[in-house]
PDB file of C-alpha atoms in Angstrom:
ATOM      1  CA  UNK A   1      25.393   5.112   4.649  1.00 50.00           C
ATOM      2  CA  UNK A   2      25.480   1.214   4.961  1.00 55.00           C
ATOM      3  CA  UNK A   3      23.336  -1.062   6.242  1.00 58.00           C
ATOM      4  CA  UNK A   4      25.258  -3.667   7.643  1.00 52.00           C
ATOM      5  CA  UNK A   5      24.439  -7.184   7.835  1.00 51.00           C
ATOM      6  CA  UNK A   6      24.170  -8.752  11.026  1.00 51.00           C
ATOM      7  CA  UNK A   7      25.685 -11.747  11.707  1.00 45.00           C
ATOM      8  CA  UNK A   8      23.616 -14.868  10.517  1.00 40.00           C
ATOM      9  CA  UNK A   9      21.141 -12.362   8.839  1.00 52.00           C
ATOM     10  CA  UNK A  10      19.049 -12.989   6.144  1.00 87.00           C
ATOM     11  CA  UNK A  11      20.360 -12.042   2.556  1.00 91.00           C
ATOM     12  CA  UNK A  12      17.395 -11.513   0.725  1.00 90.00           C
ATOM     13  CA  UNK A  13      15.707  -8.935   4.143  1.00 90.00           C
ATOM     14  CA  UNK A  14      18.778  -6.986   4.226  1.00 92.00           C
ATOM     15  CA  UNK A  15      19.079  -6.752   0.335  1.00 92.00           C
ATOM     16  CA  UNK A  16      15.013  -5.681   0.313  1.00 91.00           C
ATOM     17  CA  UNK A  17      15.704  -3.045   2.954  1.00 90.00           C
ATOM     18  CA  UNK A  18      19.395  -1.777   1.052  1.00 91.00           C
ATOM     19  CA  UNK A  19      17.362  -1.586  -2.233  1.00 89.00           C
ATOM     20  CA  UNK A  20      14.101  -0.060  -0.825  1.00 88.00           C
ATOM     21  CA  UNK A  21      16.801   2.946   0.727  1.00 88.00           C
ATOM     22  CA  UNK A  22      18.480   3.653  -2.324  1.00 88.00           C
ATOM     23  CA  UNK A  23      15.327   3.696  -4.750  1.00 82.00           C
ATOM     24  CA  UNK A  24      14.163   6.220  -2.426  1.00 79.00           C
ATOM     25  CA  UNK A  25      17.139   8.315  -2.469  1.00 82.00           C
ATOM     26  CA  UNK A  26      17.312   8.120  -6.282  1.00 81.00           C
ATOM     27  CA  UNK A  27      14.218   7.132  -7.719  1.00 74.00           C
ATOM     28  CA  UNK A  28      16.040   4.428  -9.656  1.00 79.00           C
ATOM     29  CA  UNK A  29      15.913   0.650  -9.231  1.00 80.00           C
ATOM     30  CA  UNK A  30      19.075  -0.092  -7.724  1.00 84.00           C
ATOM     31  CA  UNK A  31      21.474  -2.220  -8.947  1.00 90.00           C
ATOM     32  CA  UNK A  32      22.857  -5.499  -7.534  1.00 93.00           C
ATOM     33  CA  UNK A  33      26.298  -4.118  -6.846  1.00 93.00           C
ATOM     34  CA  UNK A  34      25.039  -1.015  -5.330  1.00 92.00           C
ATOM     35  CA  UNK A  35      22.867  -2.931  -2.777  1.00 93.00           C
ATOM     36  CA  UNK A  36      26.014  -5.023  -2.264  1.00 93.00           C
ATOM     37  CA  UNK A  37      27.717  -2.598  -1.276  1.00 92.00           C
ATOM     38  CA  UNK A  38      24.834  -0.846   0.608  1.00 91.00           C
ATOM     39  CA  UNK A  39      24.442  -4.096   2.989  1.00 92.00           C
ATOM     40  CA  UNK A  40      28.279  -5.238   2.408  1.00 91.00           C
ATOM     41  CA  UNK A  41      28.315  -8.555   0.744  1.00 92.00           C
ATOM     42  CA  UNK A  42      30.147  -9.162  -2.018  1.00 92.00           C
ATOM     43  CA  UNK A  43      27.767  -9.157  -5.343  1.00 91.00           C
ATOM     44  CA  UNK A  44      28.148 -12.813  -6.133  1.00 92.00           C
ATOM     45  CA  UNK A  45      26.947 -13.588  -2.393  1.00 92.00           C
ATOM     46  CA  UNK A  46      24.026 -11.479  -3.469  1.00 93.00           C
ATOM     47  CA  UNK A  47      23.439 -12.766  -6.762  1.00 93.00           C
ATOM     48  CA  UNK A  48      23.414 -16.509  -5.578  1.00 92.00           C
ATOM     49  CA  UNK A  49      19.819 -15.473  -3.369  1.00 92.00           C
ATOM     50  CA  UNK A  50      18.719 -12.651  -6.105  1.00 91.00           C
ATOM     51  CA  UNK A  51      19.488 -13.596  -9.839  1.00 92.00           C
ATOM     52  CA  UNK A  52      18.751 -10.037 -11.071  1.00 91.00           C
ATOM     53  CA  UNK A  53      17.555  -6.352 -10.598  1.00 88.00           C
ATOM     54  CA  UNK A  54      14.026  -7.650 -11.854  1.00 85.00           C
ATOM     55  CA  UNK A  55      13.721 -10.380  -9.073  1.00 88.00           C
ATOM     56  CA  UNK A  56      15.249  -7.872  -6.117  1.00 89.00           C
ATOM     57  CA  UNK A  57      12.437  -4.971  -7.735  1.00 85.00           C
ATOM     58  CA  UNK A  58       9.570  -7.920  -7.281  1.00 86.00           C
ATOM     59  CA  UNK A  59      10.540  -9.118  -3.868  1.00 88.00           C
ATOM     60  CA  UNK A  60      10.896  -5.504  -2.597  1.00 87.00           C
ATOM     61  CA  UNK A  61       7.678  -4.638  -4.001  1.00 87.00           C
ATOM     62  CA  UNK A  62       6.140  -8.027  -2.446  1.00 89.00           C
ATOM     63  CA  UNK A  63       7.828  -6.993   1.055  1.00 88.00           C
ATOM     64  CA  UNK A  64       5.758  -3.602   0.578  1.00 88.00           C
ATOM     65  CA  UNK A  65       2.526  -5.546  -0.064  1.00 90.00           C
ATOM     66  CA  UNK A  66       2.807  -7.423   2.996  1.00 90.00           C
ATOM     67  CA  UNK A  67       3.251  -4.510   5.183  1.00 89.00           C
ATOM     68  CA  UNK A  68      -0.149  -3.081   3.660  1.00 91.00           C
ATOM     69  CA  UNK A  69      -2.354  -6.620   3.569  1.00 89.00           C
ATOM     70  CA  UNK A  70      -0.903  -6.609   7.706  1.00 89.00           C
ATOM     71  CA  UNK A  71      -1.736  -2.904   8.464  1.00 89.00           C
ATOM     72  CA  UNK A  72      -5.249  -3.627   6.482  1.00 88.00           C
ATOM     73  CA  UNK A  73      -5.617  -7.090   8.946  1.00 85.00           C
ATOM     74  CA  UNK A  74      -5.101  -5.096  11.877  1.00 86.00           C
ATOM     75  CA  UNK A  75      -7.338  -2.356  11.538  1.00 85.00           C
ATOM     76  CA  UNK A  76     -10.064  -3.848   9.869  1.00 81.00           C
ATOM     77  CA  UNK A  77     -10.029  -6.471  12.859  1.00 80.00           C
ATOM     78  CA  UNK A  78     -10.178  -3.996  15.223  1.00 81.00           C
ATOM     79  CA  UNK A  79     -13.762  -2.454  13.923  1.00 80.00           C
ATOM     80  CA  UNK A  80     -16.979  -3.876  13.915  1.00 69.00           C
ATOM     81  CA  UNK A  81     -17.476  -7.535  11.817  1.00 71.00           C
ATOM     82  CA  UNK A  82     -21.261  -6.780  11.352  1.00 78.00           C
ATOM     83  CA  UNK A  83     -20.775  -3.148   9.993  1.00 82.00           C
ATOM     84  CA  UNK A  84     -19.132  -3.568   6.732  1.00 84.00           C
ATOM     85  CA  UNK A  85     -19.038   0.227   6.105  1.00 82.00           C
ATOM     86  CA  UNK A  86     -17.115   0.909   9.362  1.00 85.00           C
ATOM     87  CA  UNK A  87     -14.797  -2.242   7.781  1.00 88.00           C
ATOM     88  CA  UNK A  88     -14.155  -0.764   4.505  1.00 89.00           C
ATOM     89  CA  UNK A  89     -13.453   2.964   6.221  1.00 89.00           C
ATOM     90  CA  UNK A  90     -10.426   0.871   8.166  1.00 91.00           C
ATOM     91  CA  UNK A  91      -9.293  -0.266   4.826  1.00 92.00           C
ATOM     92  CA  UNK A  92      -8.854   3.120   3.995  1.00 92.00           C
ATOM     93  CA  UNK A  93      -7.820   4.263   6.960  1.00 93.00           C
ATOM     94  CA  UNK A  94      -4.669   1.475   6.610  1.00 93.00           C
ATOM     95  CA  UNK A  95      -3.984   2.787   3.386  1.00 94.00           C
ATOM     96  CA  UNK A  96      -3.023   6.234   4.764  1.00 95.00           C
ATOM     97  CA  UNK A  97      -1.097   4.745   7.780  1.00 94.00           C
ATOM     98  CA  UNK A  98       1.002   2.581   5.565  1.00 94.00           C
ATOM     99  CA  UNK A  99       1.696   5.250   3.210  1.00 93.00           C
ATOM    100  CA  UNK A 100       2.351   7.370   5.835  1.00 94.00           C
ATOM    101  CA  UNK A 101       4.953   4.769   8.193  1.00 91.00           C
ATOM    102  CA  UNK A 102       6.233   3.194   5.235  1.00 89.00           C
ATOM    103  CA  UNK A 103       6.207   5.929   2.148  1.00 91.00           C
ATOM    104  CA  UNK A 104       9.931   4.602   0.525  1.00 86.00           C
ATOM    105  CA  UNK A 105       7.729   1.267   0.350  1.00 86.00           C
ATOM    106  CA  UNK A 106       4.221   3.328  -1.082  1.00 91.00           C
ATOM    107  CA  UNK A 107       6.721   4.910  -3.868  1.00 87.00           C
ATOM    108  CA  UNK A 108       8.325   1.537  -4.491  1.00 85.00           C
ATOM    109  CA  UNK A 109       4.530   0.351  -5.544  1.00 87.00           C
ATOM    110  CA  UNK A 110       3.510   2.983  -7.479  1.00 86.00           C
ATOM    111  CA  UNK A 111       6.205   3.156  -9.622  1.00 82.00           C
ATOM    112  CA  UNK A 112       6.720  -0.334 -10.994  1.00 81.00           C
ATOM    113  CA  UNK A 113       5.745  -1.471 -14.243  1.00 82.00           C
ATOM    114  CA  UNK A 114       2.577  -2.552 -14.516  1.00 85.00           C
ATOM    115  CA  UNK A 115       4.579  -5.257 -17.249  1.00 84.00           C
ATOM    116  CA  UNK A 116       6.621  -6.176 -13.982  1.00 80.00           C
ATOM    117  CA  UNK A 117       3.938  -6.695 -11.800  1.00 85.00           C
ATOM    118  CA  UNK A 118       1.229  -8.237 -13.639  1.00 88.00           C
ATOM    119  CA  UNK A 119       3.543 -11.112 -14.631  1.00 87.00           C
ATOM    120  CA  UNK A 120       4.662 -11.489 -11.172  1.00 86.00           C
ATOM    121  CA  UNK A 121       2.294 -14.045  -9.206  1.00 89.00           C
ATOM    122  CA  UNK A 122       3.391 -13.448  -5.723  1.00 87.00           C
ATOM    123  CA  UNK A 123       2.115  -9.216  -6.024  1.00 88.00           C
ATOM    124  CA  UNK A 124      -0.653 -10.213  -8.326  1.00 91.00           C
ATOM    125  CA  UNK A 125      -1.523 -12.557  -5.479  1.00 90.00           C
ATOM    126  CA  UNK A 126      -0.969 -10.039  -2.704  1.00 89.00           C
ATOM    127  CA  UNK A 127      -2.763  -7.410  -4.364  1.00 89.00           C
ATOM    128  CA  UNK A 128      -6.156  -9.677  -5.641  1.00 90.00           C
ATOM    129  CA  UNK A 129      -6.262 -10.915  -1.666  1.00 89.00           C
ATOM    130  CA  UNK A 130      -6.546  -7.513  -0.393  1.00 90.00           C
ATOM    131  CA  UNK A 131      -8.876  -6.202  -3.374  1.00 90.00           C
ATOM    132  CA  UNK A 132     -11.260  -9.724  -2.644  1.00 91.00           C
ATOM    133  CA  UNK A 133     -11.262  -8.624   0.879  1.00 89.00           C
ATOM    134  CA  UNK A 134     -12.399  -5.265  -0.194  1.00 91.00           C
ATOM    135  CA  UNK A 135     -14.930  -6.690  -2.256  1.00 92.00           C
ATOM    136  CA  UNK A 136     -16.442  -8.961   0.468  1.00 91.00           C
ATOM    137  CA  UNK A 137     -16.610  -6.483   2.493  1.00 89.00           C
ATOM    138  CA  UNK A 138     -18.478  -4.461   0.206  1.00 91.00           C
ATOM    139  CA  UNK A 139     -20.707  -7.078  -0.872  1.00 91.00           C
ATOM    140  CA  UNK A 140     -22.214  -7.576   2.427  1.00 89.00           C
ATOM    141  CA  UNK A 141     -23.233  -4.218   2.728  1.00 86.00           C
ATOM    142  CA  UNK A 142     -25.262  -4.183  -0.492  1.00 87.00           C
ATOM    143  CA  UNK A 143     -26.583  -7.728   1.054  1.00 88.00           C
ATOM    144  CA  UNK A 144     -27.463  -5.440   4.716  1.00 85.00           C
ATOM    145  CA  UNK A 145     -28.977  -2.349   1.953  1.00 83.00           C
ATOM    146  CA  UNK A 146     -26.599   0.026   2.882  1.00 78.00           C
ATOM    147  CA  UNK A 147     -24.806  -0.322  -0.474  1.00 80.00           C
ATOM    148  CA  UNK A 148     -26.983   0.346  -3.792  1.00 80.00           C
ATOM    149  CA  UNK A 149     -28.315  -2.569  -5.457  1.00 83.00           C
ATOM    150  CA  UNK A 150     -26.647  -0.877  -8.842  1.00 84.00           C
ATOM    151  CA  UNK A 151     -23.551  -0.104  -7.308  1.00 82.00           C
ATOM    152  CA  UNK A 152     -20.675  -1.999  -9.374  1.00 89.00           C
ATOM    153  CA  UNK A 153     -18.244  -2.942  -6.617  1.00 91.00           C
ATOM    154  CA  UNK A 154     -15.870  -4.062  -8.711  1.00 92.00           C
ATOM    155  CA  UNK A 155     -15.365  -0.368 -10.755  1.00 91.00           C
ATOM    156  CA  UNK A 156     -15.926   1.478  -6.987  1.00 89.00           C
ATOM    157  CA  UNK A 157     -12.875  -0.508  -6.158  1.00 91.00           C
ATOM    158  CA  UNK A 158     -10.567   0.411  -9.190  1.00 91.00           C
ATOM    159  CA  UNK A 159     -11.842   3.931  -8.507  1.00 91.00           C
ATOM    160  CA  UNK A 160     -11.475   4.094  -4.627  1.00 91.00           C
ATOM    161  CA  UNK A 161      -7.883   2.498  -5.667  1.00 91.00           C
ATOM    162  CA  UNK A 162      -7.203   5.341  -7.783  1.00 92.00           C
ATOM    163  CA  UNK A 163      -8.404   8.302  -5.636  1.00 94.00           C
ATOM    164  CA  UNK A 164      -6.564   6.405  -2.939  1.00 95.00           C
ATOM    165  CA  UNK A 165      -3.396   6.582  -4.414  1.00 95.00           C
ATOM    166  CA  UNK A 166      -3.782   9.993  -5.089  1.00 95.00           C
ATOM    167  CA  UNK A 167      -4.239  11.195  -2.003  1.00 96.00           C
ATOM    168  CA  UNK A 168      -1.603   9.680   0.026  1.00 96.00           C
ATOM    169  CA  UNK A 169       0.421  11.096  -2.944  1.00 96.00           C
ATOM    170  CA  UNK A 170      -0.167  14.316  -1.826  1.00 96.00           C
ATOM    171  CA  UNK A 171       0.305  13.608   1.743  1.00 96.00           C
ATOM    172  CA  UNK A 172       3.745  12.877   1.759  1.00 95.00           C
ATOM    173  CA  UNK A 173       4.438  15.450  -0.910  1.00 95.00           C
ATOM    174  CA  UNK A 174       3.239  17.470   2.119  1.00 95.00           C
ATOM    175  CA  UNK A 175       0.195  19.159  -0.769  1.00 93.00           C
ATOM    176  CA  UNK A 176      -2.766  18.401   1.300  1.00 95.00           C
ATOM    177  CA  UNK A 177      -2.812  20.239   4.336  1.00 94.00           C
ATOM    178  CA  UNK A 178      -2.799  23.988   2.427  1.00 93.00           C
ATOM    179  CA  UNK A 179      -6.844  22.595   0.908  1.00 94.00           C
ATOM    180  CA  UNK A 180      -7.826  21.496   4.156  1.00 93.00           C
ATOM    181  CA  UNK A 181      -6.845  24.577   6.951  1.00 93.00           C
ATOM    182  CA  UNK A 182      -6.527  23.564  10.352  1.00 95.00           C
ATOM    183  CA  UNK A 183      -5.185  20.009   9.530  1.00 97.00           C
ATOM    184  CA  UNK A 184      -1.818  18.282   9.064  1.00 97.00           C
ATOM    185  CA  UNK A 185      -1.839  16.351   5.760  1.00 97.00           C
ATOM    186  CA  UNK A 186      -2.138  13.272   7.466  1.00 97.00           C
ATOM    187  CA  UNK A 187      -5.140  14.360   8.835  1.00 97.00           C
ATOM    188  CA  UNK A 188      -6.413  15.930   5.488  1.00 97.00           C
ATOM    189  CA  UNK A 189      -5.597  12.687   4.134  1.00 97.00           C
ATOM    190  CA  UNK A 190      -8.301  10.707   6.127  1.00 95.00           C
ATOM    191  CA  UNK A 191     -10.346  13.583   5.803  1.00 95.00           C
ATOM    192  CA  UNK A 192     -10.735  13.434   2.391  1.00 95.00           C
ATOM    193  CA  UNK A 193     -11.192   9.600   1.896  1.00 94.00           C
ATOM    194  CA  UNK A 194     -13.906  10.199   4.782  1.00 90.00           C
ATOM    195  CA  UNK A 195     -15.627  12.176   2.361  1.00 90.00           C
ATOM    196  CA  UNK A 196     -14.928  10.362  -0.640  1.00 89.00           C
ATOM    197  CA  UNK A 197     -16.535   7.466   1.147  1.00 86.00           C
ATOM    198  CA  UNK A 198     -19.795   8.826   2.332  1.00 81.00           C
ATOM    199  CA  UNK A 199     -20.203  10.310  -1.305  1.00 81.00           C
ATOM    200  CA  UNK A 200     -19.515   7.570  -3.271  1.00 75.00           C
ATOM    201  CA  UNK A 201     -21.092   4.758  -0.292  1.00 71.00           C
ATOM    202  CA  UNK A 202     -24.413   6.972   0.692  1.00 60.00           C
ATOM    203  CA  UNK A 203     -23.649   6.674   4.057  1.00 51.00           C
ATOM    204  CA  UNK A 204     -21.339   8.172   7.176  1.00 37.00           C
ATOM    205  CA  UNK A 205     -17.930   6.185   7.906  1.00 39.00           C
ATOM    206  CA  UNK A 206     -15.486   7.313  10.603  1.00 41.00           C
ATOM    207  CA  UNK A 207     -11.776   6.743   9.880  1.00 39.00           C
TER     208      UNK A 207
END
């Protein structure tokens, strides 16, 4: 299947959204001629916006990082600014939603190179905007006592990160629901970064 460009459409979107289709049907970056032929341009029309397979993996993988820094905007904005806890729940609450409406662009993320994306400064910035707003957020609530005075925010975020990722793993592997009966692994999902939350924060958050 194709994904035909419109007329007066934008190269680089259409070549984001051909290569974030086929990496997700094979699990391979794709190659410039097979996203040229996925959004029918000839591969030297291609080539002229995206050099390489290298720059069309980074600007995929920075398309994926906006979706997640908007669907972490939008839910954190919609909680309480004076509650930090009920802030940092909605970051994790985002996480699952964009993993769950957008999991070709989740996989696309968790399977780059670290080598790739640490020498890229467009993710690198994407990624240290959403961690700083984690850490803000965090910060104020040790600030309001509801955070430990010992806690090191900056090793609960790697770890929340990591359990995270995890997690919506197993959601859309469809893995979570059978641990937690009576829910859909979406629900389960939230569920379980609920709990990871209060256990690791001291406190009760609602996502």
């Amino acid at each position: 299947m194709t994904i035909a460009m419109r007329p007066g459409g934008n190269i680089l979107s259409a070549a984001i959204k051909g290569a974030t289709k086929l990496m997700d049907e094979t699990g391979q970056v794709a190659s410039l001629e097979d996203v040229a032929a996925i959004i029918q341009v000839c591969p030297d029309r291609l080539r002229a916006v995206v050099p390489d397979t290298c720059t069309l993996l980074q600007a995929t993988a920075a398309n994926a990082l906006m979706l997640l820094q908007d669907t972490c905007v939008r839910l954190a904005s919609a909680t309480c600014s004076n509650n930090p806890m009920q802030q940092f729940a909605a970051l994790a609450e985002a996480f699952v939603e964009w993993g769950y409406h957008y999991p070709r662009e989740f996989r696309i993320i968790g399977s780059m190179p670290a080598g790739v994306f640490e020498t890229d400064p467009n993710l690198m910035r994407y990624e240290s905007a959403i961690h700083e707003v984690m850490y803000r957020i965090l910060d104020r609530a040790k600030q309001q006592g509801t955070l430990p005075q010992d806690q090191d925010i900056a090793q609960f975020i790697a770890i929340a990160h990591t359990y995270a990722y995890g997690v919506v793993s197993k959601m859309l592997l469809g893995d979570l629901a059978r641990w937690n009966p009576g829910m859909t692994d979406r629900e389960a999902a939230h569920h379980n970064l609920t709990i990871f939350i209060n256990q690791f924060l001291g406190r009760s958050a609602q996502i």
